[in-house]
CSV table of C-alpha atoms and ligand atoms in Angstrom, one decimal:
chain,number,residue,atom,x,y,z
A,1,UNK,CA,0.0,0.0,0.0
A,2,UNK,CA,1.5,3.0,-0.7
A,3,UNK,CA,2.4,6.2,1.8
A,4,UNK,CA,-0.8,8.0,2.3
A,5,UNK,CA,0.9,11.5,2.1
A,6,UNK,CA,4.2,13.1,0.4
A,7,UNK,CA,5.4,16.7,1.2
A,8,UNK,CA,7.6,19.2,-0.2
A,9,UNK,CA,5.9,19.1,-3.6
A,10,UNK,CA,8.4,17.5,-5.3
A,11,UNK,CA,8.6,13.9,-6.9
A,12,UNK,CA,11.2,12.7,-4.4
A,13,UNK,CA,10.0,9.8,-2.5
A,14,UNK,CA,9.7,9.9,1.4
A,15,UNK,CA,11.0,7.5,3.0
A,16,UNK,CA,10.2,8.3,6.5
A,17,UNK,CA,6.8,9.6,7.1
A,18,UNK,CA,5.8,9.9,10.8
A,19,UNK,CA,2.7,11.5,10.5
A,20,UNK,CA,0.6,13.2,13.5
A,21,UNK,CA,1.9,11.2,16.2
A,22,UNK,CA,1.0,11.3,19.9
A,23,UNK,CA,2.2,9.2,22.8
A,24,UNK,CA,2.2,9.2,26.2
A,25,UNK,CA,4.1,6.9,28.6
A,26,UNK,CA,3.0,5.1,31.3
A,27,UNK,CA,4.4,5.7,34.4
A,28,UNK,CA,4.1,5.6,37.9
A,29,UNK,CA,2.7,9.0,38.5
A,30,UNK,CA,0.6,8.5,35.9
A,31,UNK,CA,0.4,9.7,32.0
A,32,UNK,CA,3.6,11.1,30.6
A,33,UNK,CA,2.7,12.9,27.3
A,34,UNK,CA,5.8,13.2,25.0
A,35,UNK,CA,4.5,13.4,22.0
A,36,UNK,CA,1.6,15.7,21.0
A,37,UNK,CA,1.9,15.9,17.2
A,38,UNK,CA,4.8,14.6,15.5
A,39,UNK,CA,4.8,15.6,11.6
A,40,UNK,CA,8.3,14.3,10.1
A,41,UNK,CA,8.9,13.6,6.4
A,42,UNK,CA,12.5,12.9,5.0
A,43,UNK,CA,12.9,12.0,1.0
A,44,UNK,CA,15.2,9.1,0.4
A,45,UNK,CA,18.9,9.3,0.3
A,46,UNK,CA,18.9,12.5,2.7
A,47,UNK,CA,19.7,13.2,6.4
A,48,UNK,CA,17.1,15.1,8.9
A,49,UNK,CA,18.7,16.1,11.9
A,50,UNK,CA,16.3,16.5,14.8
A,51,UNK,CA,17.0,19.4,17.4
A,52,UNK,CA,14.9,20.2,20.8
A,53,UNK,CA,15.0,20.7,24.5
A,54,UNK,CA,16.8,18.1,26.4
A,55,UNK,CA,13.9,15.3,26.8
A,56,UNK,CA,11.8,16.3,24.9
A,57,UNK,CA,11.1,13.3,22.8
A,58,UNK,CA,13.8,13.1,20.3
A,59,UNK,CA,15.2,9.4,21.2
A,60,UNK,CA,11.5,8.6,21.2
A,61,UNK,CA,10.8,9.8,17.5
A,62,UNK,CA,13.7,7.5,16.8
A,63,UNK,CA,11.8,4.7,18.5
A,64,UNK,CA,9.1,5.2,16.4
A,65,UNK,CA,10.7,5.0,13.4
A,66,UNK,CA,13.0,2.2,14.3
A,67,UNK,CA,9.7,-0.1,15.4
A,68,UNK,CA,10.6,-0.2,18.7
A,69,UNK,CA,7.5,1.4,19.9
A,70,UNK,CA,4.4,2.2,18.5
A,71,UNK,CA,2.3,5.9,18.9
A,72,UNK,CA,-1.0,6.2,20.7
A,73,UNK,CA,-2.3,8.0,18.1
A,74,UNK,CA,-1.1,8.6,14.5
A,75,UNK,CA,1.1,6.8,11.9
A,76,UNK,CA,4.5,5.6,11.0
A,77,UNK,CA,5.8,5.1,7.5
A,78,UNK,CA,9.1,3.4,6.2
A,79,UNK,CA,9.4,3.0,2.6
A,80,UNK,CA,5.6,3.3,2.1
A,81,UNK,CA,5.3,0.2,4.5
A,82,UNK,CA,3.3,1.0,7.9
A,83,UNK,CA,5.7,0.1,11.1
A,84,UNK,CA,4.1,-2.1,12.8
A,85,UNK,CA,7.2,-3.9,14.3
A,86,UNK,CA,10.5,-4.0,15.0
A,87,UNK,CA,12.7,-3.7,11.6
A,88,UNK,CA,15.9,-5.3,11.0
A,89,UNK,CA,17.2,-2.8,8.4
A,90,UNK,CA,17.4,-0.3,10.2
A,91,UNK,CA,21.0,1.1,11.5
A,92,UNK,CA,21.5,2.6,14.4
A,93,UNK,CA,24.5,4.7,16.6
A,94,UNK,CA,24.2,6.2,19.6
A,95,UNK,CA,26.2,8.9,21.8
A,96,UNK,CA,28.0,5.6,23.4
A,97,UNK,CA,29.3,3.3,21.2
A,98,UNK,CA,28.5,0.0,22.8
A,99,UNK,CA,31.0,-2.1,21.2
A,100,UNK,CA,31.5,-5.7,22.5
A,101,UNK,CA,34.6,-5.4,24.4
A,102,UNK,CA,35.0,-9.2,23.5
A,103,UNK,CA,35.0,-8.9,19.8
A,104,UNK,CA,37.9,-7.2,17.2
A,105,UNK,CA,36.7,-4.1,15.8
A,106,UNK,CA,36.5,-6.0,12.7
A,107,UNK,CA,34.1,-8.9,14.1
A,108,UNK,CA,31.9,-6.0,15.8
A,109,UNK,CA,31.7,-3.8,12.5
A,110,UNK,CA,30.5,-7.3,11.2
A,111,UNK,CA,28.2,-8.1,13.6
A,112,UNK,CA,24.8,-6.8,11.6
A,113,UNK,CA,25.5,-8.8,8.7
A,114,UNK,CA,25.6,-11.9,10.8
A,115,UNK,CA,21.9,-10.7,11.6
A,116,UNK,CA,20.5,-9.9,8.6
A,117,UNK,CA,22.8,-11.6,6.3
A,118,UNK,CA,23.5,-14.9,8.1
A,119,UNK,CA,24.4,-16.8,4.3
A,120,UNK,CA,26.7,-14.6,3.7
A,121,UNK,CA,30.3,-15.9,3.1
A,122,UNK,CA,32.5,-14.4,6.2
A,123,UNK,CA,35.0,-13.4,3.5
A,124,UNK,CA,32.0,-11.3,2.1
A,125,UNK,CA,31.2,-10.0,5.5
A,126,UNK,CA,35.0,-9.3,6.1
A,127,UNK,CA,35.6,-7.4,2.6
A,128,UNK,CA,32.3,-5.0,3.4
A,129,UNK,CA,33.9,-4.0,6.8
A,130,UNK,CA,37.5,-3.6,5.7
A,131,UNK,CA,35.7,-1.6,2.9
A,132,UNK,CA,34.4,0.8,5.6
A,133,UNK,CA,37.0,0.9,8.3
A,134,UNK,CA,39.3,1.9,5.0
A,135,UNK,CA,36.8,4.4,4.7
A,136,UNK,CA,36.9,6.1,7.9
A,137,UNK,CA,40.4,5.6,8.6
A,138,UNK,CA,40.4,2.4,10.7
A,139,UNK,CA,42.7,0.4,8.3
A,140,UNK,CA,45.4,-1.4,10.7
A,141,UNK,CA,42.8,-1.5,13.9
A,142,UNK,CA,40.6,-3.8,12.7
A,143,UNK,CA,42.4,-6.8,15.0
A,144,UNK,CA,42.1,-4.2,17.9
A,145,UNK,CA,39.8,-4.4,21.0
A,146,UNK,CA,37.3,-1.7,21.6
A,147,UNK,CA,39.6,-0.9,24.9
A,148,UNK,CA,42.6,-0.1,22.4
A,149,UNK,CA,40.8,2.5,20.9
A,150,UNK,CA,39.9,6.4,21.6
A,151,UNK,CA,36.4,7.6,22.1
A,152,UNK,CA,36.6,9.0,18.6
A,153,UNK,CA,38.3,5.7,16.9
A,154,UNK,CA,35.2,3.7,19.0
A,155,UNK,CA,32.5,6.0,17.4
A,156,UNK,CA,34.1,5.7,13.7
A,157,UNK,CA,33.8,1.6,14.2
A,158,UNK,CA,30.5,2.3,15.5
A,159,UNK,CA,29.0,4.7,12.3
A,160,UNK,CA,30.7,1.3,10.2
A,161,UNK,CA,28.5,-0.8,12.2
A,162,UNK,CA,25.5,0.9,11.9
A,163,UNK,CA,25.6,1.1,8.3
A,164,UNK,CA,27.7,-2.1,7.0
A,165,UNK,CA,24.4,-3.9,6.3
A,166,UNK,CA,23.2,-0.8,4.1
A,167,UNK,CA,20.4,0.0,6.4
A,168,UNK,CA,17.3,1.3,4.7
A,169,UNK,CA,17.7,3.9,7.4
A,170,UNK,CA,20.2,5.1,9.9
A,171,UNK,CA,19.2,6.5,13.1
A,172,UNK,CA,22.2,8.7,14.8
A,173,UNK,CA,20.9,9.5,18.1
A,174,UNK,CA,23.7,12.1,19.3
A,175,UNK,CA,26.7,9.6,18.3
A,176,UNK,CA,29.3,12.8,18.3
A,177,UNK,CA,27.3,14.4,21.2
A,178,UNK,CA,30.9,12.9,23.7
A,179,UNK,CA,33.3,13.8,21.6
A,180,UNK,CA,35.9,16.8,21.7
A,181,UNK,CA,35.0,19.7,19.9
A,182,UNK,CA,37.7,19.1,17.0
A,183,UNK,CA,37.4,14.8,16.7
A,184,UNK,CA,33.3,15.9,16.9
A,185,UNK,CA,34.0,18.1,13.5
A,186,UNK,CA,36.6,15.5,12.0
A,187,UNK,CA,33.4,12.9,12.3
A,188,UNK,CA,31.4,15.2,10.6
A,189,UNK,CA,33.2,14.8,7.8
A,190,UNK,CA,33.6,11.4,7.7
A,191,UNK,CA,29.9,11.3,8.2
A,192,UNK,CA,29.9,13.4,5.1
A,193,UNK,CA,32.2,11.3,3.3
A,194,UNK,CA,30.2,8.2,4.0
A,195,UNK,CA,27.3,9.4,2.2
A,196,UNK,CA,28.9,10.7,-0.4
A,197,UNK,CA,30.5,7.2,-1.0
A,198,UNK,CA,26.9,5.5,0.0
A,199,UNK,CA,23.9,7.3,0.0
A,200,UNK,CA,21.2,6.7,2.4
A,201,UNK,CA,18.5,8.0,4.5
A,202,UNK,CA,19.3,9.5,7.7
A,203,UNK,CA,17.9,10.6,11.2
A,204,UNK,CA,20.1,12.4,13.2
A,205,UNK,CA,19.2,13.3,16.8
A,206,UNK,CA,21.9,16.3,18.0
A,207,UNK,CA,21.9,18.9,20.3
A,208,UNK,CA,24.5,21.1,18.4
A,209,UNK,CA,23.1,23.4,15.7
A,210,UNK,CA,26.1,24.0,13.5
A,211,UNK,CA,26.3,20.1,13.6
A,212,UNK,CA,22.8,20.1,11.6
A,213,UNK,CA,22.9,22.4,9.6
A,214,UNK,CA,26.5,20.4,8.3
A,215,UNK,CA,24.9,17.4,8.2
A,216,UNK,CA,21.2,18.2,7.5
A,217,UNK,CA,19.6,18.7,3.9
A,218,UNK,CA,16.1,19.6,6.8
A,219,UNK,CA,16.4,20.7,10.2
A,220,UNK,CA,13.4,19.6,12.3
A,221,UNK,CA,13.0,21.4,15.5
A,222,UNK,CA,10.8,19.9,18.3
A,223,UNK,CA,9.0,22.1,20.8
A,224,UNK,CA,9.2,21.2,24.4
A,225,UNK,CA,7.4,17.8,25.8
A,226,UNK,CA,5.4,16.7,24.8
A,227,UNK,CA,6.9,17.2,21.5
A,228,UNK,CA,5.4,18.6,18.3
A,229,UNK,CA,7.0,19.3,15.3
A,230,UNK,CA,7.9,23.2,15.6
A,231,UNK,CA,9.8,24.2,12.5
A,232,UNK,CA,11.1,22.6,9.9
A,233,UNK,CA,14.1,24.0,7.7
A,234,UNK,CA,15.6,23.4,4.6
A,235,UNK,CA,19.4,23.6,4.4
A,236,UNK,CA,20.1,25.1,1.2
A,237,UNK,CA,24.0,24.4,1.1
A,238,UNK,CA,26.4,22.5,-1.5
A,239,UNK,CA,26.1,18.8,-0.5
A,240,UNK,CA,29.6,19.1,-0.7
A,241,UNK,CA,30.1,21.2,2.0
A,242,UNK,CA,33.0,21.8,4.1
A,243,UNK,CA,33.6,22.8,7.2
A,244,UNK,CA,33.8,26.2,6.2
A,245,UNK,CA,30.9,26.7,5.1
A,246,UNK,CA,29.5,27.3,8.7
A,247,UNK,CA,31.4,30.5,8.4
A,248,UNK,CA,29.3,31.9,5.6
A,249,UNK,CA,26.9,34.5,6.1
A,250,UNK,CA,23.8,32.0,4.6
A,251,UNK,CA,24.7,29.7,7.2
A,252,UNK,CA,25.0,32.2,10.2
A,253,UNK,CA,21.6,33.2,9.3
A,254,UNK,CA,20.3,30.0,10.0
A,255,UNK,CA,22.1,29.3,12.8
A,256,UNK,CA,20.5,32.3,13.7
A,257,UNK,CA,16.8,31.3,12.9
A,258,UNK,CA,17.1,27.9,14.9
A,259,UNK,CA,18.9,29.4,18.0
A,260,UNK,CA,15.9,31.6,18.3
A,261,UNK,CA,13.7,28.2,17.4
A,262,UNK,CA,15.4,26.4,20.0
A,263,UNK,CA,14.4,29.3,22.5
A,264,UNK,CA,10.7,29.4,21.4
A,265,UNK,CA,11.1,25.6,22.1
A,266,UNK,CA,12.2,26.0,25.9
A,267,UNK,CA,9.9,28.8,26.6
A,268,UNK,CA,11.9,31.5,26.5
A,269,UNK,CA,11.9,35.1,25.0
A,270,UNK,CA,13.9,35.4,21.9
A,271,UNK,CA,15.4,38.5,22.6
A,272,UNK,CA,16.1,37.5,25.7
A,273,UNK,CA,19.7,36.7,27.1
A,274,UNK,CA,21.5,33.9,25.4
B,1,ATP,N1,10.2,4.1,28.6
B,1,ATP,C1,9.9,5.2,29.2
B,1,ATP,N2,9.0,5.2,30.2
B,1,ATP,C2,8.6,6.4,30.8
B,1,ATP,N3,9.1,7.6,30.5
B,1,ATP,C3,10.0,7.6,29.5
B,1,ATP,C4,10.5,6.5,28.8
B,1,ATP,N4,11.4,6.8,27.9
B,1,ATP,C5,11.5,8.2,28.0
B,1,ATP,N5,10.7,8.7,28.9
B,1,ATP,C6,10.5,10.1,29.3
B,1,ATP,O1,10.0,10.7,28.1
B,1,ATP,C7,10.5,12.0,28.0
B,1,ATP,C8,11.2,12.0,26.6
B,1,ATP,O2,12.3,11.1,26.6
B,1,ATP,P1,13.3,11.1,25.3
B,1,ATP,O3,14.3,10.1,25.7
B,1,ATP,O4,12.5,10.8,24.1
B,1,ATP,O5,13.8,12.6,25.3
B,1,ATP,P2,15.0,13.2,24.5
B,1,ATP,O6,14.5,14.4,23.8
B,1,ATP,O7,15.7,12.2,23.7
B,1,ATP,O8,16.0,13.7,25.7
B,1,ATP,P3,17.5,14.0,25.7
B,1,ATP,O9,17.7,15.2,24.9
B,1,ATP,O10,17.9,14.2,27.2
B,1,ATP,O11,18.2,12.8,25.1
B,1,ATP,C9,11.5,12.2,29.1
B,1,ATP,O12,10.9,12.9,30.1
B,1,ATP,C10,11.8,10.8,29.6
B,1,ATP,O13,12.0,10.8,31.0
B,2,MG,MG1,17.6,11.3,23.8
């Protein structure tokens, strides 16, 4: 059956659609609304990063589109499919790793196909993962620990693991967000290099603005719980942007318009102090 609903006007395919979603958990105290009408579209082969107050409902958007949960109200699309379940192509890195300490780098990278490939040869499996540790600079760690490695080494393995089966969607919930400042920008480019190499569809939770508007081609912003979809944004920047380009004057104008977003978000006055 096919999506019920495209956006944007254009003849791009959705691939995510989460359309007016609303949940609230149960807990002890009672109802927790999170989310109170969740509108999120994102075309195939492009990246929406996701900004909002801290727990506001991003990781449970991701949820949602992961199959992990389903919304009291509302609907979930994935490739014009409804999500009804748990789904096995989807990729996933989060702010911590969570490498097996008792694996190789290589053999965690791996893991994935093992799940959703389990025919495949192990040379296959091994070939795919040197591919992308080549890719991201890991060439020569591979027989490594997890331990052996820095933060930033650990989250490079960790982006080749969430994508070596070529997930029909990643979800990056803050997976730079414990990262220095400068390895947190040299991911962003190898995030940016990965796509370029690969293409696929992206969500990407983060709580640093110049981080989506590098990585976004939309920039959803979430109001406070329970979440709604606030304002969306298109980033209209070379996809072959640089670091740099967060220096511009186009791009400091949106930084500009989200940071004021962000403050509607939490409630406070835009002019207000910073
Ligand atoms: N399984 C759960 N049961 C009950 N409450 C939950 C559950 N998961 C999340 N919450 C609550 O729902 C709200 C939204 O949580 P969520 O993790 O989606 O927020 P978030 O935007 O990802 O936050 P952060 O920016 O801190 O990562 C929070 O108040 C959280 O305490
Ligand atoms: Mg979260």
């Amino acid at each position: 059956m096919a999506a019920p609903f495209t956006t944007k006007g254009n003849s791009i395919e959705n691939l995510i659609e989460i359309k007016g979603a609303r949940h609230a958990y149960q807990t002890a105290s009672g109802p927790l609304p999170v989310l109170d009408g969740l509108d999120v579209a994102v075309p195939s082969g492009t990246f929406a990063a996701v900004v909002g107050p801290s727990g506001c409902g991003k990781s449970t958007l991701t949820r949602l589109v992961a199959g992990l949960m389903k919304p009291d109200e509302g609907e979930v699309w994935l490739h014009g499919e409804r999500v009804t379940g748990p789904r096995k192509t989807v990729g996933m890195a989060f702010q911590n790793p969570v490498l097996l300490e008792w694996r190789t780098i290589l053999d965690n990278v791996i893991l994935p196909l093992e799940i959703v490939a389990p025919t495949m040869p192990r040379k296959d499996r091994i070939a795919r993962a040197m591919e992308l540790l080549d890719m991201v600079g890991l060439t020569g760690f591979e027989g490594k620990r997890p331990s052996e490695l820095s933060g930033g080494m650990r989250q490079r393995a960790s982006l080749c693991r969430s994508i070596v089966h070529k997930p029909e969607v990643l979800i990056l919930d803050e997976p730079f967000g414990a990262l220095d400042a400068f390895t947190r920008e040299d991911l962003w480019q190898t995030m940016r290099d990965l796509r370029a190499a690969e293409p696929f569809t992206a969500v990407l939770i983060t709580h640093d603005l110049r981080e989506s508007v590098f990585l976004g081609d939309q920039v959803i912003v979430l109001s406070g719980r329970p979440a709604r979809t606030q304002y969306v944004m298109d980033v209209d920047l070379p996809a072959d942007r640089t670091l740099d380009v967060l220096f511009t004057p186009k791009a400091a104008d949106m930084l500009h318009v989200l940071r004021d977003q962000i403050k509607i978000a939490q409630g406070r006055d835009v002019e207000g102090q910073a």
